[in-house]
mmCIF file of C-alpha atoms in Angstrom:
data_model
loop_
_atom_site.group_PDB
_atom_site.id
_atom_site.type_symbol
_atom_site.label_atom_id
_atom_site.label_comp_id
_atom_site.label_asym_id
_atom_site.label_seq_id
_atom_site.Cartn_x
_atom_site.Cartn_y
_atom_site.Cartn_z
ATOM 1 C CA MET A 1 0.000 0.000 0.000
ATOM 2 C CA ILE A 2 1.372 3.376 -1.031
ATOM 3 C CA ARG A 3 -0.033 6.748 -0.034
ATOM 4 C CA VAL A 4 1.121 10.327 -0.560
ATOM 5 C CA GLN A 5 -0.866 12.663 1.654
ATOM 6 C CA GLU A 6 -0.942 15.945 3.546
ATOM 7 C CA ALA A 7 -2.686 14.484 6.600
ATOM 8 C CA PRO A 8 -0.764 12.943 9.497
ATOM 9 C CA PHE A 9 -0.688 9.169 9.863
ATOM 10 C CA ASP A 10 -0.822 6.784 12.817
ATOM 11 C CA SER A 11 1.825 4.083 12.549
ATOM 12 C CA GLY A 12 -0.051 1.872 15.050
ATOM 13 C CA VAL A 13 -3.242 1.968 13.009
ATOM 14 C CA GLU A 14 -1.365 1.200 9.793
ATOM 15 C CA GLN A 15 0.479 -1.714 11.375
ATOM 16 C CA GLN A 16 -2.732 -3.176 12.823
ATOM 17 C CA ALA A 17 -4.427 -2.911 9.427
ATOM 18 C CA MET A 18 -1.571 -4.853 7.865
ATOM 19 C CA LEU A 19 -1.668 -7.600 10.477
ATOM 20 C CA ALA A 20 -5.446 -7.907 10.772
ATOM 21 C CA GLY A 21 -6.615 -11.499 10.291
ATOM 22 C CA ARG A 22 -3.088 -12.757 9.558
ATOM 23 C CA THR A 23 -1.388 -15.497 11.590
ATOM 24 C CA ASP A 24 1.344 -16.349 9.078
ATOM 25 C CA ILE A 25 3.339 -13.154 9.751
ATOM 26 C CA GLY A 26 6.224 -13.653 12.160
ATOM 27 C CA ALA A 27 7.846 -10.204 12.062
ATOM 28 C CA VAL A 28 6.798 -6.649 11.411
ATOM 29 C CA VAL A 29 9.228 -3.720 11.212
ATOM 30 C CA SER A 30 7.960 -0.168 11.273
ATOM 31 C CA PHE A 31 10.058 2.922 10.547
ATOM 32 C CA THR A 32 8.785 6.473 11.107
ATOM 33 C CA GLY A 33 10.824 9.465 9.917
ATOM 34 C CA LEU A 34 10.295 12.727 11.838
ATOM 35 C CA VAL A 35 10.971 16.381 11.088
ATOM 36 C CA ARG A 36 14.062 17.534 13.032
ATOM 37 C CA ASP A 37 14.457 21.051 14.388
ATOM 38 C CA PHE A 38 18.023 21.253 13.092
ATOM 39 C CA ASN A 39 19.555 20.294 9.783
ATOM 40 C CA GLU A 40 21.895 22.247 7.517
ATOM 41 C CA ARG A 41 21.102 25.209 9.729
ATOM 42 C CA PRO A 42 20.020 25.306 13.377
ATOM 43 C CA GLU A 43 16.532 26.354 14.397
ATOM 44 C CA VAL A 44 14.450 24.808 11.639
ATOM 45 C CA ARG A 45 10.908 26.050 12.295
ATOM 46 C CA ALA A 46 9.095 24.156 9.567
ATOM 47 C CA LEU A 47 9.598 22.513 6.219
ATOM 48 C CA THR A 48 7.585 22.277 3.047
ATOM 49 C CA LEU A 49 7.652 19.067 1.063
ATOM 50 C CA GLU A 50 7.078 19.222 -2.652
ATOM 51 C CA HIS A 51 6.689 16.260 -4.934
ATOM 52 C CA TYR A 52 6.048 15.362 -8.546
ATOM 53 C CA PRO A 53 2.553 13.838 -8.603
ATOM 54 C CA GLY A 54 2.322 10.719 -10.712
ATOM 55 C CA MET A 55 6.024 10.042 -10.771
ATOM 56 C CA THR A 56 6.060 9.980 -6.955
ATOM 57 C CA GLU A 57 3.563 7.148 -6.781
ATOM 58 C CA SER A 58 5.147 5.176 -9.617
ATOM 59 C CA SER A 59 8.663 5.471 -8.177
ATOM 60 C CA LEU A 60 7.444 4.330 -4.743
ATOM 61 C CA SER A 61 5.632 1.374 -6.371
ATOM 62 C CA ASP A 62 8.812 0.512 -8.203
ATOM 63 C CA ILE A 63 10.838 0.587 -4.969
ATOM 64 C CA VAL A 64 8.310 -1.652 -3.204
ATOM 65 C CA GLU A 65 8.317 -4.082 -6.125
ATOM 66 C CA GLN A 66 12.107 -4.288 -5.980
ATOM 67 C CA ALA A 67 11.939 -5.038 -2.254
ATOM 68 C CA GLU A 68 9.339 -7.734 -2.869
ATOM 69 C CA SER A 69 11.553 -9.344 -5.498
ATOM 70 C CA ARG A 70 14.536 -9.433 -3.105
ATOM 71 C CA TRP A 71 12.825 -10.632 0.064
ATOM 72 C CA SER A 72 9.818 -12.787 0.818
ATOM 73 C CA LEU A 73 7.382 -10.237 2.222
ATOM 74 C CA ASP A 74 3.806 -10.535 3.464
ATOM 75 C CA GLY A 75 2.939 -6.866 3.444
ATOM 76 C CA VAL A 76 4.441 -3.440 2.689
ATOM 77 C CA CYS A 77 3.027 -0.016 3.544
ATOM 78 C CA VAL A 78 4.697 3.264 2.526
ATOM 79 C CA ILE A 79 3.161 6.614 3.476
ATOM 80 C CA HIS A 80 4.920 9.897 2.648
ATOM 81 C CA ARG A 81 3.536 13.252 3.664
ATOM 82 C CA ILE A 82 3.635 16.450 1.614
ATOM 83 C CA GLY A 83 3.009 20.094 2.404
ATOM 84 C CA ARG A 84 4.066 22.128 5.406
ATOM 85 C CA LEU A 85 5.309 20.196 8.445
ATOM 86 C CA ALA A 86 6.643 21.302 11.838
ATOM 87 C CA PRO A 87 9.504 19.807 13.901
ATOM 88 C CA GLY A 88 8.351 16.576 15.537
ATOM 89 C CA ASP A 89 5.782 15.832 12.846
ATOM 90 C CA PRO A 90 5.943 12.367 11.279
ATOM 91 C CA ILE A 91 6.974 12.656 7.648
ATOM 92 C CA VAL A 92 7.389 9.124 6.313
ATOM 93 C CA LEU A 93 6.230 5.653 7.377
ATOM 94 C CA VAL A 94 7.486 2.298 6.121
ATOM 95 C CA VAL A 95 5.937 -0.875 7.561
ATOM 96 C CA VAL A 96 7.176 -4.264 6.346
ATOM 97 C CA ALA A 97 5.793 -7.645 7.390
ATOM 98 C CA SER A 98 7.403 -11.024 6.774
ATOM 99 C CA ALA A 99 7.539 -14.541 8.161
ATOM 100 C CA HIS A 100 11.015 -13.869 9.596
ATOM 101 C CA ARG A 101 12.689 -10.841 11.137
ATOM 102 C CA ARG A 102 15.756 -10.617 8.872
ATOM 103 C CA ALA A 103 13.700 -10.047 5.731
ATOM 104 C CA ALA A 104 11.517 -7.456 7.469
ATOM 105 C CA PHE A 105 14.495 -5.513 8.879
ATOM 106 C CA GLU A 106 16.429 -5.525 5.621
ATOM 107 C CA ALA A 107 13.487 -4.739 3.337
ATOM 108 C CA CYS A 108 12.449 -1.797 5.533
ATOM 109 C CA GLU A 109 15.944 -0.356 5.388
ATOM 110 C CA PHE A 110 16.206 -0.992 1.652
ATOM 111 C CA ILE A 111 12.923 0.843 0.979
ATOM 112 C CA MET A 112 14.042 3.879 3.006
ATOM 113 C CA ASP A 113 17.474 3.967 1.345
ATOM 114 C CA TYR A 114 15.967 3.818 -2.133
ATOM 115 C CA LEU A 115 13.215 6.292 -1.269
ATOM 116 C CA LYS A 116 15.810 8.838 -0.094
ATOM 117 C CA THR A 117 17.655 8.783 -3.415
ATOM 118 C CA ARG A 118 14.923 7.986 -5.967
ATOM 119 C CA ALA A 119 11.484 9.236 -5.011
ATOM 120 C CA PRO A 120 10.799 12.768 -6.319
ATOM 121 C CA PHE A 121 10.323 14.673 -3.059
ATOM 122 C CA TRP A 122 12.058 17.935 -2.224
ATOM 123 C CA LYS A 123 12.353 19.613 1.164
ATOM 124 C CA LYS A 124 12.445 23.341 1.669
ATOM 125 C CA GLU A 125 13.333 24.204 5.248
ATOM 126 C CA HIS A 126 12.146 27.353 6.962
ATOM 127 C CA ALA A 127 14.809 28.258 9.526
ATOM 128 C CA SER A 128 15.033 31.273 11.810
ATOM 129 C CA ASP A 129 17.438 32.943 9.376
ATOM 130 C CA GLY A 130 15.518 32.215 6.188
ATOM 131 C CA ASP A 131 14.328 29.530 3.797
ATOM 132 C CA TYR A 132 16.556 27.154 1.892
ATOM 133 C CA TRP A 133 16.255 24.012 -0.200
ATOM 134 C CA VAL A 134 17.833 20.965 1.391
ATOM 135 C CA ALA A 135 20.832 19.637 -0.516
ATOM 136 C CA GLU A 136 21.337 15.979 -1.332
ATOM 137 C CA ARG A 137 23.616 14.000 0.998
ATOM 138 C CA GLU A 138 26.502 11.859 -0.079
ATOM 139 C CA SER A 139 25.766 9.498 2.829
ATOM 140 C CA ASP A 140 22.287 8.790 1.403
ATOM 141 C CA HIS A 141 23.869 7.697 -1.869
ATOM 142 C CA ARG A 142 26.372 5.482 -0.028
ATOM 143 C CA ASP A 143 23.468 3.910 1.877
ATOM 144 C CA ALA A 144 21.601 3.177 -1.365
ATOM 145 C CA HIS A 145 24.746 1.775 -3.004
ATOM 146 C CA ARG A 146 25.033 -0.858 -0.269
ATOM 147 C CA TRP A 147 22.239 -2.793 -1.943
ATOM 148 C CA GLY A 148 24.184 -3.352 -5.144
ATOM 149 C CA THR A 149 22.512 -2.090 -8.317
ATOM 150 C CA CYS A 150 22.148 1.675 -8.299
ATOM 151 C CA MET B 1 -13.736 35.231 19.361
ATOM 152 C CA ALA B 2 -14.601 38.843 20.223
ATOM 153 C CA LEU B 3 -13.432 41.900 18.324
ATOM 154 C CA THR B 4 -11.263 43.889 20.744
ATOM 155 C CA HIS B 5 -11.956 47.219 19.037
ATOM 156 C CA LEU B 6 -15.685 47.015 19.913
ATOM 157 C CA ASN B 7 -17.037 47.649 23.409
ATOM 158 C CA ALA B 8 -20.003 45.906 25.082
ATOM 159 C CA ARG B 9 -22.418 48.112 23.112
ATOM 160 C CA GLY B 10 -20.731 47.303 19.835
ATOM 161 C CA GLU B 11 -19.180 50.763 19.531
ATOM 162 C CA ALA B 12 -15.633 51.339 18.372
ATOM 163 C CA HIS B 13 -13.169 52.038 21.158
ATOM 164 C CA MET B 14 -9.445 52.140 21.666
ATOM 165 C CA VAL B 15 -8.124 49.234 23.712
ATOM 166 C CA ASP B 16 -6.450 50.323 26.981
ATOM 167 C CA VAL B 17 -3.013 48.747 26.815
ATOM 168 C CA GLY B 18 -1.691 50.437 29.974
ATOM 169 C CA ASP B 19 -1.817 47.278 32.043
ATOM 170 C CA LYS B 20 -0.309 44.973 29.411
ATOM 171 C CA PRO B 21 3.265 43.923 30.059
ATOM 172 C CA GLU B 22 5.906 45.134 27.628
ATOM 173 C CA SER B 23 7.356 42.540 25.319
ATOM 174 C CA ARG B 24 9.487 42.469 22.233
ATOM 175 C CA ARG B 25 7.186 42.454 19.225
ATOM 176 C CA GLU B 26 7.908 42.039 15.576
ATOM 177 C CA ALA B 27 5.695 41.807 12.508
ATOM 178 C CA SER B 28 6.449 41.240 8.871
ATOM 179 C CA ALA B 29 4.098 41.982 5.980
ATOM 180 C CA SER B 30 4.455 41.906 2.228
ATOM 181 C CA GLY B 31 2.710 42.915 -0.961
ATOM 182 C CA VAL B 32 3.273 42.890 -4.689
ATOM 183 C CA ILE B 33 3.014 45.465 -7.442
ATOM 184 C CA ARG B 34 2.809 44.069 -10.947
ATOM 185 C CA MET B 35 3.918 46.146 -13.878
ATOM 186 C CA HIS B 36 4.824 46.009 -17.517
ATOM 187 C CA PRO B 37 8.174 44.250 -18.097
ATOM 188 C CA ALA B 38 9.524 47.453 -19.711
ATOM 189 C CA THR B 39 8.597 49.429 -16.564
ATOM 190 C CA LEU B 40 10.390 46.911 -14.370
ATOM 191 C CA ALA B 41 13.470 47.167 -16.602
ATOM 192 C CA LEU B 42 13.434 50.989 -16.322
ATOM 193 C CA LEU B 43 13.008 50.701 -12.559
ATOM 194 C CA ALA B 44 15.955 48.334 -12.303
ATOM 195 C CA ASP B 45 18.143 50.575 -14.472
ATOM 196 C CA GLY B 46 17.166 53.798 -12.693
ATOM 197 C CA GLY B 47 15.746 55.207 -15.931
ATOM 198 C CA LEU B 48 12.487 56.597 -14.588
ATOM 199 C CA PRO B 49 11.840 60.339 -14.740
ATOM 200 C CA LYS B 50 11.204 60.787 -11.004
ATOM 201 C CA GLY B 51 14.588 59.356 -10.022
ATOM 202 C CA ASP B 52 15.527 56.641 -7.563
ATOM 203 C CA VAL B 53 12.262 54.755 -7.219
ATOM 204 C CA LEU B 54 13.226 52.186 -4.616
ATOM 205 C CA ALA B 55 14.998 54.616 -2.271
ATOM 206 C CA THR B 56 11.942 56.888 -2.338
ATOM 207 C CA ALA B 57 9.510 54.026 -1.747
ATOM 208 C CA ARG B 58 11.651 52.776 1.128
ATOM 209 C CA ILE B 59 11.557 56.148 2.886
ATOM 210 C CA ALA B 60 7.810 56.373 2.203
ATOM 211 C CA GLY B 61 7.270 52.967 3.807
ATOM 212 C CA ILE B 62 9.289 53.858 6.908
ATOM 213 C CA GLN B 63 7.453 57.176 7.288
ATOM 214 C CA ALA B 64 4.113 55.436 6.858
ATOM 215 C CA ALA B 65 4.919 52.892 9.582
ATOM 216 C CA LYS B 66 5.649 55.731 11.998
ATOM 217 C CA ARG B 67 2.394 57.520 11.136
ATOM 218 C CA THR B 68 0.073 54.511 11.148
ATOM 219 C CA HIS B 69 -1.846 55.842 14.164
ATOM 220 C CA GLU B 70 -2.792 58.928 12.156
ATOM 221 C CA LEU B 71 -4.337 56.811 9.404
ATOM 222 C CA ILE B 72 -5.979 53.882 11.180
ATOM 223 C CA PRO B 73 -8.507 55.254 13.680
ATOM 224 C CA LEU B 74 -7.999 52.970 16.689
ATOM 225 C CA CYS B 75 -4.263 52.346 16.397
ATOM 226 C CA HIS B 76 -1.994 53.569 19.182
ATOM 227 C CA SER B 77 0.984 55.722 18.359
ATOM 228 C CA LEU B 78 4.061 53.586 18.831
ATOM 229 C CA ALA B 79 7.742 54.235 19.342
ATOM 230 C CA LEU B 80 9.018 51.754 16.785
ATOM 231 C CA SER B 81 12.555 50.589 17.390
ATOM 232 C CA LYS B 82 13.105 49.376 13.847
ATOM 233 C CA VAL B 83 11.460 49.488 10.426
ATOM 234 C CA THR B 84 12.961 47.818 7.366
ATOM 235 C CA ILE B 85 11.580 47.814 3.851
ATOM 236 C CA GLU B 86 12.925 45.373 1.308
ATOM 237 C CA PHE B 87 12.269 45.062 -2.405
ATOM 238 C CA GLN B 88 12.547 41.951 -4.508
ATOM 239 C CA LEU B 89 12.463 42.507 -8.258
ATOM 240 C CA ASP B 90 10.961 39.496 -10.009
ATOM 241 C CA SER B 91 11.425 39.598 -13.754
ATOM 242 C CA ALA B 92 9.617 36.277 -14.272
ATOM 243 C CA ARG B 93 6.418 37.659 -12.748
ATOM 244 C CA SER B 94 7.216 41.201 -13.867
ATOM 245 C CA SER B 95 6.620 42.524 -10.384
ATOM 246 C CA VAL B 96 8.219 44.011 -7.293
ATOM 247 C CA GLU B 97 7.607 42.320 -3.959
ATOM 248 C CA VAL B 98 7.692 44.685 -0.991
ATOM 249 C CA THR B 99 8.375 43.312 2.497
ATOM 250 C CA ALA B 100 8.211 45.432 5.635
ATOM 251 C CA THR B 101 9.377 44.420 9.099
ATOM 252 C CA CYS B 102 8.555 46.484 12.191
ATOM 253 C CA ARG B 103 9.802 45.964 15.716
ATOM 254 C CA LEU B 104 9.379 47.476 19.143
ATOM 255 C CA ASN B 105 9.450 46.690 22.844
ATOM 256 C CA GLY B 106 5.972 47.625 23.917
ATOM 257 C CA ARG B 107 2.437 46.747 24.831
ATOM 258 C CA THR B 108 0.808 46.434 21.444
ATOM 259 C CA GLY B 109 1.496 44.618 18.210
ATOM 260 C CA VAL B 110 3.101 46.179 15.154
ATOM 261 C CA GLU B 111 1.293 44.302 12.370
ATOM 262 C CA MET B 112 -0.744 47.383 11.365
ATOM 263 C CA GLU B 113 2.510 49.328 11.049
ATOM 264 C CA ALA B 114 4.033 46.645 8.802
ATOM 265 C CA LEU B 115 0.892 46.435 6.654
ATOM 266 C CA THR B 116 0.676 50.215 6.355
ATOM 267 C CA ALA B 117 4.359 50.422 5.423
ATOM 268 C CA VAL B 118 3.879 47.866 2.641
ATOM 269 C CA SER B 119 0.749 49.591 1.334
ATOM 270 C CA VAL B 120 2.332 53.042 1.208
ATOM 271 C CA ALA B 121 5.578 51.729 -0.281
ATOM 272 C CA CYS B 122 3.514 50.072 -3.047
ATOM 273 C CA LEU B 123 1.545 53.297 -3.610
ATOM 274 C CA THR B 124 4.802 55.228 -3.817
ATOM 275 C CA LEU B 125 6.153 52.753 -6.358
ATOM 276 C CA TYR B 126 2.995 53.401 -8.362
ATOM 277 C CA ASP B 127 3.442 57.158 -8.092
ATOM 278 C CA MET B 128 7.095 56.979 -9.113
ATOM 279 C CA CYS B 129 6.384 54.807 -12.174
ATOM 280 C CA LYS B 130 2.955 55.990 -13.338
ATOM 281 C CA ALA B 131 4.402 58.328 -15.965
ATOM 282 C CA VAL B 132 5.380 55.289 -18.027
ATOM 283 C CA ASP B 133 2.836 52.681 -16.870
ATOM 284 C CA LYS B 134 -0.699 53.283 -15.645
ATOM 285 C CA SER B 135 -1.759 49.630 -15.739
ATOM 286 C CA MET B 136 0.286 48.658 -12.666
ATOM 287 C CA GLU B 137 -1.615 46.607 -10.114
ATOM 288 C CA ILE B 138 -1.076 46.359 -6.359
ATOM 289 C CA GLY B 139 -2.088 43.168 -4.590
ATOM 290 C CA GLU B 140 -1.410 40.278 -2.232
ATOM 291 C CA ILE B 141 -0.875 42.579 0.758
ATOM 292 C CA HIS B 142 -0.793 40.372 3.830
ATOM 293 C CA LEU B 143 0.783 39.720 7.191
ATOM 294 C CA ASN B 144 3.566 37.133 6.984
ATOM 295 C CA SER B 145 4.346 36.706 10.653
ATOM 296 C CA LYS B 146 3.990 38.298 14.051
ATOM 297 C CA THR B 147 5.789 37.501 17.279
ATOM 298 C CA GLY B 148 5.355 38.612 20.883
ATOM 299 C CA GLY B 149 2.294 39.610 22.860
ATOM 300 C CA LYS B 150 -0.577 37.796 24.511
ATOM 301 C CA SER B 151 -2.256 36.486 21.371
ATOM 302 C CA GLY B 152 0.866 34.485 20.586
ATOM 303 C CA ASP B 153 2.982 34.094 17.494
ATOM 304 C CA TYR B 154 1.446 33.948 14.070
ATOM 305 C CA GLN B 155 2.947 32.495 10.938
ATOM 306 C CA ARG B 156 1.051 32.776 7.694
ATOM 307 C CA LEU B 157 0.484 29.352 6.193
ATOM 308 C CA GLU B 158 1.838 29.395 2.704
ATOM 309 C CA THR B 159 -1.285 27.986 1.156
ATOM 310 C CA GLY B 160 -0.260 29.537 -2.139
ATOM 311 C CA ALA B 161 3.076 27.735 -2.157
ATOM 312 C CA PRO B 162 2.868 24.730 -4.393
ATOM 313 C CA ILE B 163 3.247 21.364 -2.764
ATOM 314 C CA VAL B 164 2.508 19.966 -6.164
ATOM 315 C CA THR B 165 5.316 21.202 -8.286
ATOM 316 C CA GLY B 166 5.136 22.099 -11.906
ATOM 317 C CA GLU B 167 1.832 23.872 -11.505
ATOM 318 C CA CYS B 168 1.795 27.614 -11.370
ATOM 319 C CA ALA B 169 -0.723 30.392 -11.531
ATOM 320 C CA ALA B 170 -2.008 31.518 -14.895
ATOM 321 C CA GLY B 171 0.263 34.077 -16.469
ATOM 322 C CA GLU B 172 3.213 33.166 -14.274
ATOM 323 C CA VAL B 173 5.153 31.735 -17.172
ATOM 324 C CA SER B 174 6.291 34.434 -19.494
ATOM 325 C CA LEU B 175 8.361 32.197 -21.718
ATOM 326 C CA GLY B 176 7.503 30.186 -24.758
ATOM 327 C CA THR B 177 4.344 29.718 -26.684
ATOM 328 C CA ARG B 178 1.312 27.771 -25.594
ATOM 329 C CA CYS B 179 0.710 24.444 -27.258
ATOM 330 C CA ASP B 180 -1.963 24.676 -29.894
ATOM 331 C CA ALA B 181 -3.808 21.715 -31.319
ATOM 332 C CA ILE B 182 -2.050 21.745 -34.667
ATOM 333 C CA SER B 183 1.723 21.881 -34.185
ATOM 334 C CA PRO B 184 3.525 19.176 -32.161
ATOM 335 C CA CYS B 185 4.633 20.365 -28.766
ATOM 336 C CA ILE B 186 6.574 19.309 -25.661
ATOM 337 C CA ARG B 187 5.418 20.199 -22.148
ATOM 338 C CA VAL B 188 8.358 21.167 -19.949
ATOM 339 C CA LYS B 189 8.246 21.394 -16.150
ATOM 340 C CA CYS B 190 10.869 22.773 -13.796
ATOM 341 C CA LEU B 191 10.434 21.523 -10.249
ATOM 342 C CA ALA B 192 11.323 22.592 -6.704
ATOM 343 C CA GLU B 193 14.549 24.573 -6.284
ATOM 344 C CA LEU B 194 15.175 24.610 -10.036
ATOM 345 C CA ARG B 195 11.778 26.225 -10.641
ATOM 346 C CA GLU B 196 12.693 29.001 -8.203
ATOM 347 C CA ARG B 197 16.209 29.399 -9.579
ATOM 348 C CA LEU B 198 14.938 29.721 -13.154
ATOM 349 C CA GLY B 199 11.727 31.575 -12.296
ATOM 350 C CA VAL B 200 9.840 29.206 -14.592
ATOM 351 C CA GLY B 201 7.443 26.452 -13.581
ATOM 352 C CA GLU B 202 5.908 25.237 -16.762
ATOM 353 C CA LEU B 203 6.229 26.028 -20.435
ATOM 354 C CA SER B 204 5.640 24.561 -23.855
ATOM 355 C CA VAL B 205 8.228 24.117 -26.556
ATOM 356 C CA PRO B 206 7.335 23.426 -30.194
ATOM 357 C CA LEU B 207 8.840 20.135 -31.287
ATOM 358 C CA ALA B 208 9.972 21.847 -34.480
ATOM 359 C CA SER B 209 12.359 24.108 -32.514
ATOM 360 C CA LEU B 210 14.495 21.105 -31.550
ATOM 361 C CA ALA B 211 17.532 20.403 -33.715
ATOM 362 C CA ARG B 212 17.538 16.857 -32.308
ATOM 363 C CA ALA B 213 14.475 15.159 -30.859
ATOM 364 C CA ASP B 214 16.014 14.165 -27.539
ATOM 365 C CA VAL B 215 16.604 15.682 -24.088
ATOM 366 C CA ALA B 216 19.920 17.274 -25.125
ATOM 367 C CA GLY B 217 18.176 18.838 -28.128
ATOM 368 C CA LEU B 218 15.450 20.215 -25.860
ATOM 369 C CA LYS B 219 18.026 21.768 -23.532
ATOM 370 C CA GLU B 220 19.686 23.495 -26.509
ATOM 371 C CA ALA B 221 16.334 24.826 -27.715
ATOM 372 C CA LEU B 222 15.509 26.139 -24.229
ATOM 373 C CA LYS B 223 18.870 27.899 -23.940
ATOM 374 C CA GLU B 224 18.334 29.456 -27.354
ATOM 375 C CA GLN B 225 14.942 30.707 -26.213
ATOM 376 C CA ASP B 226 16.157 32.183 -22.903
ATOM 377 C CA PRO B 227 19.701 32.415 -21.483
ATOM 378 C CA ARG B 228 18.357 31.580 -18.009
ATOM 379 C CA PHE B 229 18.182 27.947 -19.077
ATOM 380 C CA ALA B 230 21.992 27.814 -19.039
ATOM 381 C CA LYS B 231 21.352 26.930 -15.372
ATOM 382 C CA LEU B 232 20.190 23.504 -16.581
ATOM 383 C CA ASP B 233 23.906 22.717 -16.946
ATOM 384 C CA GLU B 234 24.844 24.023 -13.478
ATOM 385 C CA GLY B 235 25.173 21.458 -10.702
ATOM 386 C CA ARG B 236 23.280 18.216 -10.797
ATOM 387 C CA VAL B 237 19.991 18.564 -12.656
ATOM 388 C CA LEU B 238 17.938 15.414 -13.196
ATOM 389 C CA CYS B 239 15.425 14.816 -15.937
ATOM 390 C CA ALA B 240 12.351 12.642 -16.377
ATOM 391 C CA VAL B 241 10.483 12.035 -19.622
ATOM 392 C CA ASN B 242 6.837 11.084 -19.073
ATOM 393 C CA GLN B 243 7.675 10.642 -15.374
ATOM 394 C CA VAL B 244 10.440 8.086 -15.974
ATOM 395 C CA MET B 245 14.064 9.009 -15.250
ATOM 396 C CA ALA B 246 15.833 9.978 -18.474
ATOM 397 C CA SER B 247 19.228 11.059 -19.804
ATOM 398 C CA ASP B 248 20.436 13.463 -22.510
ATOM 399 C CA THR B 249 19.979 10.802 -25.175
ATOM 400 C CA THR B 250 16.382 9.886 -24.276
ATOM 401 C CA PRO B 251 14.196 10.538 -27.337
ATOM 402 C CA ILE B 252 11.302 12.992 -27.145
ATOM 403 C CA THR B 253 8.134 13.116 -29.234
ATOM 404 C CA ASP B 254 4.978 15.184 -29.524
ATOM 405 C CA GLU B 255 2.994 15.681 -26.277
ATOM 406 C CA ASP B 256 5.785 14.331 -24.069
ATOM 407 C CA GLU B 257 6.103 15.723 -20.548
ATOM 408 C CA VAL B 258 9.716 16.525 -19.700
ATOM 409 C CA ALA B 259 10.566 17.500 -16.125
ATOM 410 C CA PHE B 260 13.865 18.963 -14.901
ATOM 411 C CA PHE B 261 14.574 18.885 -11.176
ATOM 412 C CA PRO B 262 17.336 18.900 -8.561
ATOM 413 C CA PRO B 263 18.449 15.739 -6.702
ATOM 414 C CA VAL B 264 15.644 14.425 -4.507
ATOM 415 C CA THR B 265 15.617 15.055 -0.741
ATOM 416 C CA GLY B 266 12.548 13.270 0.619
ATOM 417 C CA GLY B 267 12.202 10.794 3.459
#
């Protein structure tokens, strides 16, 4: 399940929905990304997330499909928020369910690493001394490269 | 919520602020004056008959902030500690954005001062330029933010800011020709930081203007059309054709959607 939305999400509700009626799932890993109050500059007051509608959804689907081809998964949920967010707000959710923990841990990390470098989202941060567009990070590319093809 | 400028009988009255504690207060407001591109060029070059337009409008804005209480009936007269007026010339929108910031340590807010400063600075810009352009239009005057005081901080939600990139208000794109039904055309989008750097969100390019029907050919045609597009070669700029990642050699045909954007930073 993939959603791009302005509204907040509840990771507990999403996880329960994935597990409802299932007894074959042995592991579920949930990752929530939050807005920090510091980044390239201190005192980040808010950020605005832009995206490229259409391509966003298709690139997230593609990332999930790649994860499903690498690991045996019983459920994947990716929710990414857009619009204006404040420090502490949840920004992204990845929930992965599998029969065994290793697959769930790895697939969750894989999806986040690929999302960071491939999904068309852009952050503009509103700090106390002005607005700026967040620059890409070399470390994100290194993280994505760990999984081989890139 | 009650209106503080009305008393129990619904009559206008001035709020007694004598018992309010002093606090540091700041407010920022902005507005826009749109004009003919030729007027904006004259303004930028200092070629207008009345002289230095921006310096005059700045002084007018500062004076107006100080005299707000004379204009707005129930405003208190305030000893402002600081007033700044800034101008942003936007050639893509053919407009000047005026931002005023007012500050004081006191018992009442300074948002009316900031709004008055912006309004009068815009009016002064009109007065200084009207000899060459009478069609200028003043608009979008609003409070951006306010800090200090009992009612708490306020930050204007940027509802106008696109969270869906590649879509901009009608008339925002001054470049290129619109696609018509007859001649083949490519729809080009510039997203996020690149859109702001270029001042262009969306435009159409006739397929016939491309020497080669691929992404590299499109870039050349764009640069030919407007030198600003040289920025497509600066830093890392990514490209997608019909929402699939593409390279310089990706072919392009009629009705294709080509998006240029900076490296992604989601998650």
